Tab-separated table of C-alpha atoms in Angstrom:
chain	number	residue	atom	x	y	z
A	1	MET	CA	75.125	296.094	97.342
A	2	PRO	CA	74.109	295.642	100.995
A	3	GLY	CA	76.522	293.733	103.228
A	4	ARG	CA	75.728	290.248	104.449
A	5	GLU	CA	74.014	290.172	107.841
A	6	GLU	CA	76.454	289.204	110.571
A	7	ARG	CA	76.257	285.542	111.555
A	8	PRO	CA	76.496	284.675	115.260
A	9	PRO	CA	79.338	282.401	116.440
A	10	LEU	CA	78.805	278.646	116.421
A	11	ARG	CA	77.646	277.411	119.832
A	12	ILE	CA	78.858	274.030	121.046
A	13	VAL	CA	77.171	271.967	123.753
A	14	ILE	CA	79.600	269.575	125.448
A	15	SER	CA	78.175	266.615	127.361
A	16	ASP	CA	80.083	264.273	129.659
A	17	PRO	CA	78.154	260.963	129.905
A	18	SER	CA	80.498	259.731	132.649
A	19	ALA	CA	80.013	262.771	134.908
A	20	LYS	CA	78.750	260.980	137.986
A	21	GLY	CA	79.643	261.748	141.559
A	22	PRO	CA	78.577	263.533	144.723
A	23	GLU	CA	77.127	267.008	145.062
A	24	LEU	CA	79.010	268.743	147.868
A	25	LYS	CA	78.195	271.938	149.746
A	26	VAL	CA	81.186	274.303	149.888
A	27	LYS	CA	82.081	277.897	150.623
A	28	VAL	CA	82.984	279.790	147.466
A	29	LYS	CA	85.444	282.534	148.347
A	30	GLY	CA	86.015	285.471	146.035
A	31	VAL	CA	89.706	286.264	145.650
A	32	ASP	CA	91.703	288.832	143.723
A	33	ASP	CA	93.883	286.308	141.892
A	34	GLU	CA	94.994	287.041	138.332
A	35	SER	CA	95.606	283.345	137.620
A	36	ILE	CA	91.839	282.842	137.761
A	37	ALA	CA	90.840	286.263	136.406
A	38	TYR	CA	87.222	286.490	135.258
A	39	THR	CA	87.500	287.956	131.776
A	40	ASP	CA	84.828	289.104	129.334
A	41	SER	CA	85.342	285.952	127.258
A	42	MET	CA	84.225	283.878	130.276
A	43	LYS	CA	80.957	285.742	130.800
A	44	LYS	CA	77.598	284.579	129.499
A	45	THR	CA	74.896	287.141	128.720
A	46	LYS	CA	71.518	287.047	127.001
A	47	GLU	CA	73.188	288.220	123.796
A	48	LEU	CA	76.546	286.431	123.944
A	49	GLU	CA	77.796	282.980	124.879
A	50	ARG	CA	81.120	282.575	126.723
A	51	THR	CA	84.084	281.511	124.577
A	52	GLU	CA	86.101	280.005	127.434
A	53	LEU	CA	85.307	278.548	130.834
A	54	PRO	CA	85.941	280.478	134.051
A	55	LYS	CA	88.670	279.022	136.276
A	56	VAL	CA	88.430	278.118	139.957
A	57	LYS	CA	90.826	276.647	142.506
A	58	MET	CA	90.345	273.772	144.938
A	59	SER	CA	92.457	271.281	146.878
A	60	SER	CA	93.324	267.840	145.520
A	61	LYS	CA	91.333	266.302	148.401
A	62	LEU	CA	88.137	268.032	147.276
A	63	ALA	CA	88.862	267.094	143.652
A	64	GLN	CA	89.231	263.455	144.685
A	65	LYS	CA	85.963	263.567	146.635
A	66	LEU	CA	84.233	264.856	143.516
A	67	GLY	CA	85.847	262.157	141.371
A	68	LEU	CA	87.465	264.634	139.002
A	69	ASP	CA	89.679	263.292	136.242
A	70	GLU	CA	91.566	264.812	133.313
A	71	VAL	CA	88.466	266.716	132.120
A	72	GLY	CA	88.414	268.721	135.372
A	73	VAL	CA	85.211	270.691	134.792
A	74	VAL	CA	82.736	271.327	137.614
A	75	THR	CA	79.437	273.120	138.039
A	76	LEU	CA	79.069	275.635	140.855
A	77	SER	CA	75.395	275.914	141.767
A	78	PHE	CA	74.465	279.041	143.767
A	79	ARG	CA	70.984	278.653	145.272
A	80	SER	CA	68.919	281.155	147.248
A	81	GLU	CA	65.225	281.954	147.748
A	82	GLY	CA	64.066	279.638	145.013
A	83	SER	CA	66.581	280.895	142.430
A	84	LYS	CA	69.563	279.019	141.063
A	85	THR	CA	72.636	280.144	139.115
A	86	ASN	CA	74.850	277.432	137.647
A	87	VAL	CA	78.382	278.295	136.543
A	88	PRO	CA	80.605	275.751	134.762
A	89	ALA	CA	84.297	276.136	135.583
A	90	LYS	CA	87.681	274.584	134.852
A	91	VAL	CA	89.492	273.423	137.987
A	92	ILE	CA	93.060	274.324	138.984
A	93	ILE	CA	94.509	272.387	141.908
A	94	ASP	CA	95.953	274.567	144.678
A	95	GLU	CA	96.842	272.939	147.998
A	96	SER	CA	96.595	276.269	149.829
A	97	VAL	CA	92.815	276.186	149.370
A	98	PRO	CA	91.009	274.664	152.395
A	99	GLU	CA	89.345	271.336	151.674
A	100	ASN	CA	85.785	272.627	152.065
A	101	GLU	CA	86.327	275.754	149.935
A	102	VAL	CA	86.462	276.716	146.285
A	103	TRP	CA	88.233	279.922	145.283
A	104	ALA	CA	86.944	281.936	142.353
A	105	HIS	CA	87.628	285.463	141.233
A	106	LYS	CA	85.721	288.132	143.169
A	107	ALA	CA	84.018	289.357	139.993
A	108	LEU	CA	82.582	285.905	139.283
A	109	VAL	CA	81.281	285.370	142.840
A	110	ASN	CA	79.732	288.841	142.934
A	111	GLU	CA	78.039	288.300	139.593
A	112	ALA	CA	76.653	284.882	140.595
A	113	ALA	CA	75.820	285.491	144.263
A	114	GLY	CA	75.946	289.249	144.864
A	115	SER	CA	78.719	289.048	147.482
A	116	ASP	CA	82.413	288.192	147.908
A	117	GLU	CA	81.614	284.864	149.587
A	118	ALA	CA	78.717	282.463	149.215
A	119	GLU	CA	77.691	278.900	149.823
A	120	ALA	CA	77.223	276.752	146.757
A	121	TYR	CA	76.979	273.152	145.662
A	122	VAL	CA	79.786	271.766	143.515
A	123	PHE	CA	79.674	268.661	141.324
A	124	LYS	CA	81.169	267.242	138.131
A	125	ALA	CA	79.708	269.111	135.182
A	126	LYS	CA	77.355	266.987	133.096
A	127	ALA	CA	77.061	269.512	130.255
A	128	TRP	CA	78.099	273.059	129.412
A	129	GLN	CA	78.097	275.289	126.371
A	130	MET	CA	80.475	277.734	124.746
A	131	ALA	CA	80.782	279.714	121.540
A	132	VAL	CA	83.721	279.136	119.213
A	133	PRO	CA	85.310	281.792	116.989
A	134	ASP	CA	85.248	281.413	113.231
A	135	ASP	CA	88.849	280.186	113.016
A	136	VAL	CA	87.891	277.174	115.171
A	137	ALA	CA	84.636	276.617	113.266
A	138	ILE	CA	86.649	276.609	110.039
A	139	ARG	CA	88.940	273.880	111.416
A	140	LEU	CA	85.894	271.810	112.366
A	141	ALA	CA	84.429	272.186	108.872
A	142	GLY	CA	84.263	268.903	106.976
A	143	LEU	CA	83.826	266.732	110.052
A	144	LYS	CA	80.541	264.865	110.322
A	145	ILE	CA	78.329	263.194	112.918
A	146	GLY	CA	80.272	260.337	114.524
A	147	ASP	CA	83.709	261.841	113.828
A	148	GLU	CA	86.113	262.442	116.709
A	149	PHE	CA	88.637	265.230	117.274
A	150	ASP	CA	91.103	266.404	119.916
A	151	GLY	CA	89.634	268.896	122.365
A	152	VAL	CA	92.680	271.146	121.897
A	153	LEU	CA	90.498	272.984	119.368
A	154	ILE	CA	88.215	274.140	122.178
A	155	GLY	CA	90.755	274.537	124.955
A	156	MET	CA	90.717	270.949	126.258
A	157	PRO	CA	93.890	269.331	124.872
A	158	GLY	CA	94.125	265.553	125.024
A	159	ILE	CA	90.370	265.072	125.550
A	160	THR	CA	88.636	263.102	122.788
A	161	MET	CA	85.407	264.672	121.520
A	162	ARG	CA	82.754	263.030	119.337
A	163	ILE	CA	80.202	264.914	117.235
A	164	THR	CA	76.645	263.705	117.885
A	165	GLY	CA	74.503	266.261	116.052
A	166	GLY	CA	73.457	269.874	115.877
A	167	THR	CA	70.839	272.347	114.686
A	168	ASP	CA	70.809	275.354	112.402
A	169	ALA	CA	69.540	278.869	113.072
A	170	SER	CA	66.002	277.860	112.064
A	171	GLY	CA	65.978	274.809	114.340
A	172	PHE	CA	66.423	272.128	111.677
A	173	PRO	CA	68.578	269.260	113.028
A	174	MET	CA	71.592	267.599	111.458
A	175	HIS	CA	70.721	264.056	110.352
A	176	PRO	CA	73.336	261.271	110.423
A	177	GLY	CA	71.854	259.600	107.335
A	178	LEU	CA	71.980	262.641	105.047
A	179	PRO	CA	75.390	263.325	103.442
A	180	GLY	CA	76.683	266.868	103.030
A	181	SER	CA	75.651	270.042	104.832
A	182	VAL	CA	72.593	271.309	102.922
A	183	ARG	CA	68.937	271.196	103.935
A	184	ARG	CA	66.651	268.629	102.378
A	185	LYS	CA	63.228	267.123	102.928
A	186	ILE	CA	63.432	263.403	103.573
A	187	VAL	CA	61.018	260.774	104.852
A	188	LEU	CA	61.679	260.042	108.532
A	189	SER	CA	60.377	257.352	110.851
A	190	GLY	CA	62.070	258.676	113.994
A	191	PRO	CA	64.437	261.267	115.456
A	192	PRO	CA	66.289	263.433	114.824
A	193	GLY	CA	63.763	265.621	113.052
A	194	PHE	CA	60.624	263.604	113.736
A	195	HIS	CA	59.048	262.014	116.798
A	196	PRO	CA	56.266	259.624	115.709
A	197	GLN	CA	53.084	259.534	117.773
A	198	LYS	CA	52.163	256.012	116.732
A	199	GLU	CA	53.976	252.893	115.585
A	200	GLY	CA	54.966	252.857	111.917
A	201	GLU	CA	54.282	256.575	111.417
A	202	ARG	CA	56.467	258.296	108.797
A	203	ARG	CA	56.651	261.937	107.758
A	204	LYS	CA	58.556	264.069	105.276
A	205	LYS	CA	60.627	266.568	107.264
A	206	THR	CA	63.352	269.126	106.618
A	207	VAL	CA	66.757	268.274	108.059
A	208	ARG	CA	70.388	269.275	107.517
A	209	GLY	CA	73.171	267.039	106.284
A	210	ASN	CA	75.557	265.312	108.663
A	211	ARG	CA	78.613	267.423	107.803
A	212	ILE	CA	79.832	270.646	109.452
A	213	PRO	CA	79.929	273.431	106.820
A	214	ASP	CA	82.553	276.117	106.327
A	215	PRO	CA	81.091	279.106	108.223
A	216	ARG	CA	82.394	281.504	105.581
A	217	ALA	CA	79.874	280.060	103.119
A	218	GLU	CA	76.915	280.237	105.518
A	219	ARG	CA	74.065	282.740	105.690
A	220	ARG	CA	72.656	283.904	109.025
A	221	LYS	CA	69.188	282.357	108.664
A	222	THR	CA	70.433	278.959	107.514
A	223	SER	CA	73.805	278.742	109.290
A	224	LEU	CA	74.725	275.939	111.682
A	225	ALA	CA	73.940	277.458	115.088
A	226	GLN	CA	74.650	274.636	117.537
A	227	LEU	CA	76.942	271.621	117.516
A	228	ASN	CA	76.469	268.819	120.048
A	229	ILE	CA	79.515	266.856	121.156
A	230	ILE	CA	80.271	264.321	123.868
A	231	ILE	CA	83.453	263.483	125.738
A	232	VAL	CA	84.703	259.989	124.885
A	233	ARG	CA	86.344	257.799	127.494
A	234	ARG	CA	87.587	254.441	126.261
A	235	ALA	CA	88.495	251.657	128.700
A	236	GLU	CA	92.207	252.299	128.322
A	237	GLN	CA	91.693	256.032	128.805
A	238	LYS	CA	89.861	255.363	132.079
A	239	ALA	CA	92.654	253.130	133.327
A	240	ALA	CA	95.250	255.786	132.583
A	241	ALA	CA	93.212	258.719	133.883
A	242	GLN	CA	95.047	260.922	136.367
A	243	PRO	CA	93.653	263.518	138.805
A	244	VAL	CA	93.462	267.036	137.429
A	245	GLN	CA	96.854	268.752	137.694
A	246	GLN	CA	97.876	272.282	138.497
């Protein structure tokens, strides 16, 4: 009996609706620092998604200018000759870093900019994506659209995450009004799954249920491929928010 075709890891897209702030031009310096080592799990290729964010260092003054809080994720945008490479990164505060610099591992800077030092724009990350291993996907199984969980599951302890939707390997979206995790055809009057062209238009479309399945029971062609989540900040969380710590 032939083996089951390997299923790719679940990809998660994390959005931060409150990620507002300035875009600052800085020098990104490549350093040989093992505390911010650029490992294979941090690299994104055409075939594979990163499973953890790269780490960078900056001063608390620069972090404050950017408006960073406990999430502490930035985007480094390297731009040259009409091209742009954006790298999401988790910030570590280091007061030895000059205020107008960001330190990243040499391997990361060389990969993104082709040199050990480069100018880039830095700003609070609005969205980034990662892949999660099966053991994490199994722990997420059973949760549904609208449910919240602690970001410790994806390397962001203490950060509240809310599930907003997702799509399977064939592009069919999860629908909040359909219980379970199987595909079904239902009549829709709006998204997700259908975007009417005129008022009152309704169509029968295929969608997935609102629940995250156990990946061990999934087949490659119908498996959940992407999960969309947002970072939740309640009023009391904002009041208690502290600058990112070392």
